[in-house]
Short mmCIF file of C-alpha atoms and ligand atoms in Angstrom, two decimals:
data_model
loop_
_atom_site.label_atom_id
_atom_site.label_comp_id
_atom_site.label_asym_id
_atom_site.label_seq_id
_atom_site.Cartn_x
_atom_site.Cartn_y
_atom_site.Cartn_z
CA MET A 1 0.60 3.39 23.03
CA SER A 2 0.54 1.84 19.61
CA THR A 3 0.27 3.72 16.29
CA ARG A 4 -3.16 2.77 14.76
CA ILE A 5 -3.11 2.08 11.06
CA ALA A 6 -5.74 1.53 8.40
CA ILE A 7 -4.91 -0.52 5.35
CA PHE A 8 -6.62 0.25 1.95
CA VAL A 9 -6.90 -2.60 -0.47
CA SER A 10 -8.77 -3.67 -3.70
CA GLY A 11 -7.67 -7.30 -4.20
CA GLY A 12 -6.55 -10.31 -2.51
CA GLY A 13 -4.74 -8.59 0.28
CA SER A 14 -1.40 -10.71 0.63
CA ASN A 15 0.37 -7.65 1.77
CA ALA A 16 -2.48 -6.72 4.17
CA ARG A 17 -2.30 -10.46 5.53
CA VAL A 18 1.54 -10.27 6.13
CA MET A 19 1.22 -6.89 7.77
CA ILE A 20 -1.76 -7.83 10.12
CA ASP A 21 -0.04 -11.25 11.10
CA ARG A 22 3.28 -9.52 11.83
CA PHE A 23 1.84 -6.74 13.94
CA GLN A 24 -0.63 -8.89 15.86
CA ALA A 25 2.25 -11.38 16.44
CA HIS A 26 4.60 -8.60 17.60
CA PRO A 27 2.86 -5.90 19.73
CA GLU A 28 6.40 -4.80 20.71
CA ASP A 29 6.49 -3.24 17.17
CA GLY A 30 3.99 -0.54 18.34
CA VAL A 31 1.72 -0.86 15.48
CA GLU A 32 -1.85 -1.87 15.31
CA VAL A 33 -3.89 -2.54 12.17
CA VAL A 34 -7.41 -1.20 13.31
CA LEU A 35 -9.30 -1.01 10.10
CA LEU A 36 -9.31 -2.47 6.50
CA VAL A 37 -10.86 -0.22 3.85
CA SER A 38 -11.83 -1.49 0.35
CA ASN A 39 -13.46 -0.25 -2.75
CA LYS A 40 -14.56 -3.69 -3.73
CA ALA A 41 -17.18 -5.77 -1.71
CA THR A 42 -15.54 -8.88 -3.33
CA ALA A 43 -12.05 -8.19 -2.31
CA GLY A 44 -10.41 -11.23 -0.93
CA ALA A 45 -8.63 -8.96 1.65
CA LEU A 46 -12.09 -8.59 3.40
CA THR A 47 -11.89 -12.32 4.36
CA VAL A 48 -8.34 -12.00 5.39
CA ALA A 49 -9.40 -9.08 7.81
CA ALA A 50 -12.42 -10.86 9.09
CA GLU A 51 -10.51 -14.16 9.82
CA ARG A 52 -8.08 -11.93 11.98
CA GLY A 53 -10.69 -9.81 13.76
CA VAL A 54 -9.90 -6.69 11.91
CA PRO A 55 -12.92 -4.43 11.26
CA SER A 56 -13.52 -3.52 7.62
CA LEU A 57 -15.26 -0.87 5.51
CA VAL A 58 -16.38 -0.96 1.94
CA VAL A 59 -16.51 2.43 0.24
CA LYS A 60 -18.78 3.28 -2.64
CA ARG A 61 -17.62 5.66 -5.43
CA SER A 62 -20.34 8.30 -4.23
CA GLU A 63 -18.99 8.12 -0.72
CA TRP A 64 -15.45 8.23 -1.90
CA THR A 65 -16.02 11.40 -3.68
CA ALA A 66 -17.98 12.94 -0.86
CA GLY A 67 -15.52 11.70 1.83
CA THR A 68 -17.67 12.33 4.83
CA GLU A 69 -18.24 8.68 5.66
CA LEU A 70 -14.89 7.79 5.25
CA LEU A 71 -13.29 10.65 7.28
CA GLU A 72 -15.78 9.76 9.99
CA ALA A 73 -14.78 6.12 9.93
CA LEU A 74 -11.18 7.08 10.19
CA GLU A 75 -11.82 9.32 13.05
CA ALA A 76 -14.08 6.76 14.91
CA TYR A 77 -11.21 4.19 14.72
CA SER A 78 -8.62 6.92 15.68
CA VAL A 79 -6.54 6.05 12.62
CA ASP A 80 -3.08 7.59 12.73
CA PHE A 81 -1.52 6.50 9.47
CA ILE A 82 -2.79 4.89 6.16
CA VAL A 83 -1.06 2.20 4.33
CA LEU A 84 -2.09 1.51 0.66
CA ALA A 85 -1.57 -2.02 -0.41
CA GLY A 86 -3.03 -2.78 -3.88
CA PHE A 87 -5.63 -0.07 -3.69
CA LEU A 88 -6.69 0.96 -7.14
CA TRP A 89 -8.40 4.32 -6.72
CA LEU A 90 -6.84 7.63 -6.71
CA ILE A 91 -6.65 9.06 -2.99
CA PRO A 92 -8.28 12.38 -3.28
CA ALA A 93 -7.02 15.80 -2.03
CA TYR A 94 -9.19 15.89 1.09
CA LEU A 95 -7.69 12.60 2.37
CA VAL A 96 -4.17 13.54 1.52
CA GLN A 97 -4.69 16.91 3.31
CA ALA A 98 -6.23 15.12 6.29
CA TYR A 99 -3.26 12.91 6.62
CA PRO A 100 -0.20 14.96 5.69
CA ASN A 101 3.03 12.72 5.39
CA ARG A 102 0.81 9.92 6.92
CA ILE A 103 -0.25 7.91 3.89
CA VAL A 104 2.26 5.45 2.10
CA ASN A 105 1.86 3.24 -0.96
CA ILE A 106 3.87 0.22 -2.32
CA HIS A 107 4.32 0.24 -6.18
CA PRO A 108 5.44 -3.00 -7.71
CA ALA A 109 8.17 -1.37 -9.85
CA LEU A 110 11.29 0.89 -9.46
CA LEU A 111 9.67 4.26 -9.84
CA PRO A 112 9.74 6.85 -11.47
CA GLN A 113 9.53 4.24 -14.21
CA TYR A 114 6.46 2.19 -14.88
CA GLY A 115 4.15 4.24 -12.64
CA GLY A 116 1.18 6.58 -13.05
CA LYS A 117 -2.40 6.13 -14.37
CA GLY A 118 -2.99 2.64 -15.78
CA MET A 119 0.04 1.14 -14.18
CA TYR A 120 -1.20 -1.33 -11.61
CA GLY A 121 -0.92 -5.08 -11.11
CA HIS A 122 -0.26 -7.06 -14.19
CA HIS A 123 -0.06 -4.01 -16.34
CA VAL A 124 3.15 -2.94 -14.58
CA HIS A 125 4.96 -6.40 -15.12
CA ALA A 126 3.73 -6.70 -18.56
CA ALA A 127 5.38 -3.29 -19.30
CA VAL A 128 8.69 -4.23 -17.64
CA LYS A 129 8.76 -7.42 -19.63
CA ALA A 130 8.04 -5.68 -22.99
CA ALA A 131 10.76 -3.24 -22.26
CA GLY A 132 13.24 -6.24 -21.78
CA GLU A 133 14.29 -4.95 -18.40
CA THR A 134 16.97 -7.07 -16.54
CA GLU A 135 15.65 -5.98 -13.12
CA SER A 136 12.44 -4.84 -11.58
CA GLY A 137 11.63 -4.23 -7.81
CA ILE A 138 9.50 -2.27 -5.39
CA THR A 139 9.13 1.36 -4.48
CA ILE A 140 7.48 2.40 -0.95
CA HIS A 141 6.56 6.09 -1.11
CA TYR A 142 4.60 8.82 0.50
CA VAL A 143 1.27 9.54 -1.16
CA ASN A 144 0.49 13.10 -2.74
CA GLU A 145 -2.39 14.02 -4.93
CA ASN A 146 -1.04 12.30 -7.96
CA TYR A 147 -0.41 8.67 -8.76
CA ASP A 148 3.15 7.48 -7.84
CA GLU A 149 4.70 10.94 -7.47
CA GLY A 150 5.10 11.26 -3.80
CA ASN A 151 8.68 11.23 -2.12
CA ILE A 152 10.34 7.77 -2.32
CA ILE A 153 10.96 6.23 1.09
CA TYR A 154 12.53 2.84 0.09
CA GLN A 155 13.38 0.87 -3.05
CA ALA A 156 14.54 -2.75 -3.42
CA ALA A 157 15.49 -4.41 -6.81
CA VAL A 158 15.33 -7.97 -7.97
CA ARG A 159 17.23 -9.43 -11.08
CA LEU A 160 15.13 -10.81 -13.80
CA ASP A 161 15.86 -13.76 -16.11
CA ALA A 162 15.53 -13.21 -19.78
CA ASP A 163 12.69 -15.94 -19.98
CA ASP A 164 10.76 -14.62 -17.08
CA THR A 165 6.96 -14.09 -17.89
CA PRO A 166 5.07 -11.25 -16.41
CA GLU A 167 3.58 -13.67 -13.85
CA LYS A 168 7.13 -14.76 -12.80
CA ILE A 169 8.12 -11.08 -12.51
CA ALA A 170 5.00 -10.41 -10.32
CA GLU A 171 6.06 -13.46 -8.15
CA ARG A 172 9.60 -12.19 -7.67
CA VAL A 173 8.34 -8.65 -6.88
CA LEU A 174 5.52 -9.81 -4.45
CA ARG A 175 8.09 -11.75 -2.55
CA LEU A 176 10.17 -8.40 -2.02
CA GLU A 177 6.97 -6.54 -1.04
CA HIS A 178 6.15 -9.19 1.63
CA ALA A 179 9.64 -9.07 3.09
CA ASN A 180 9.90 -5.24 3.26
CA TYR A 181 6.64 -3.36 3.38
CA TRP A 182 5.77 -4.24 7.13
CA ARG A 183 9.31 -3.45 8.11
CA VAL A 184 9.45 -0.04 6.39
CA VAL A 185 6.03 0.83 8.05
CA ARG A 186 7.36 -0.22 11.44
CA GLN A 187 10.46 1.97 10.85
CA LEU A 188 8.25 4.99 9.98
CA VAL A 189 6.24 4.53 12.98
CA GLN A 190 9.21 4.02 15.26
CA ARG A 191 10.74 7.17 13.85
CA GLY A 192 7.69 9.10 14.86
CA LEU A 193 6.36 9.34 11.17
CA ARG A 194 9.03 11.81 10.27
CA PRO A 195 7.55 14.38 7.65
CA GLN A 196 8.54 13.95 4.08
CA GLN A 197 12.35 14.58 3.54
N1 LIG B 201 -3.36 10.10 -4.68
C1 LIG B 201 -2.72 8.92 -4.89
N2 LIG B 201 -3.61 7.85 -5.00
C2 LIG B 201 -3.16 6.65 -5.07
C3 LIG B 201 -1.59 6.33 -5.35
C4 LIG B 201 -0.87 7.64 -5.27
O1 LIG B 201 0.38 7.53 -5.35
N3 LIG B 201 -1.52 8.79 -5.08
N4 LIG B 201 -1.16 5.14 -5.62
C5 LIG B 201 -2.08 4.25 -6.13
C6 LIG B 201 -1.63 2.93 -6.26
N5 LIG B 201 -1.14 2.75 -7.66
C7 LIG B 201 0.16 2.46 -7.74
O2 LIG B 201 1.00 2.14 -6.95
C8 LIG B 201 -2.05 2.89 -8.71
C9 LIG B 201 -3.29 2.16 -8.59
C10 LIG B 201 -4.18 2.30 -9.68
C11 LIG B 201 -3.89 3.08 -10.79
C12 LIG B 201 -4.86 3.19 -11.86
O3 LIG B 201 -4.55 3.61 -12.87
N6 LIG B 201 -6.17 3.00 -11.51
C13 LIG B 201 -7.33 3.06 -12.34
C14 LIG B 201 -8.58 2.44 -12.01
C15 LIG B 201 -8.43 0.98 -11.71
C16 LIG B 201 -9.89 0.37 -11.14
O4 LIG B 201 -10.63 1.04 -10.69
O5 LIG B 201 -9.79 -0.94 -11.30
C17 LIG B 201 -7.58 4.57 -12.89
O6 LIG B 201 -7.45 5.51 -12.11
O7 LIG B 201 -8.00 4.67 -13.94
C18 LIG B 201 -2.74 3.62 -10.86
C19 LIG B 201 -1.67 3.59 -9.84
C20 LIG B 201 -3.40 4.17 -5.17
N7 LIG B 201 -3.91 5.63 -5.14
N1 GAR B 202 -0.10 0.30 -8.59
C1 GAR B 202 -0.59 -0.33 -7.44
C2 GAR B 202 -0.25 -1.87 -7.51
O1 GAR B 202 -0.09 -2.36 -8.64
N2 GAR B 202 -0.25 -2.44 -6.39
C3 GAR B 202 0.13 -3.87 -6.32
O2 GAR B 202 -0.99 -4.66 -6.27
C4 GAR B 202 -0.61 -5.97 -5.63
C5 GAR B 202 -1.54 -6.24 -4.51
O3 GAR B 202 -1.30 -7.46 -4.03
P1 GAR B 202 -2.17 -8.02 -2.74
O4 GAR B 202 -3.51 -7.60 -2.77
O5 GAR B 202 -1.80 -9.36 -2.70
O6 GAR B 202 -1.28 -7.20 -1.66
C6 GAR B 202 0.90 -5.76 -5.10
O7 GAR B 202 1.72 -6.31 -5.91
C7 GAR B 202 0.92 -4.18 -5.18
O8 GAR B 202 2.44 -3.67 -5.38
#
């Protein structure tokens, strides 16, 4: 019996692609991506999902606030666990409470630094560059009601070169994301989605 996950995206969906491809090719992992949710009808991740036979749902701001349609969809697909991958809206309290310790996010920096409102995508890497950091990395964490404040599950760092641009930093960090996010999700599932430590 696989654990059924929904991936929430807003952009190109490279993390969603890696995760869908992995779990479709390895049913022994016990993880099935059953739904993709996006807040943007133009998200490239929607094409990624369609090409792989994964149903998707685009949520409008009004529905997001109300929550009824989204909760009904998650129930209709019997979603057990939610994975945020480049999703750019705040997950509201109703959803955090409906999925206690069962929503995770990947942040493209070493939290608690470079997190919070406004810290997403290029903004993160530009801030890391401006600060003259010699390393950056990824943080995978549980999701609570606030941006980037949930308990940290896993972090990995990468050394930066002094002449790295924010785009080069993004490339280095994304490579770490692709190598680790699917593996950490599998580990959480196989440990029985142990509550937050
Ligand atoms: N309740 C939670 N919701 C979300 C979390 C979280 O930890 N708790 N993580 C984010 C992902 N994220 C960083 O990892 C993040 C995404 C977006 C923002 C942000 O400032 N967004 C803008 C809106 C951007 C847009 O609509 O294009 C904003 O809120 O003004 C910060 C951090 C996902 N949700
Ligand atoms: N703060 C949230 C945030 O910045 N998330 C970042 O958005 C990108 C999505 O890429 P993808 O759509 O190719 O997976 C990833 O780098 C992810 O860490």
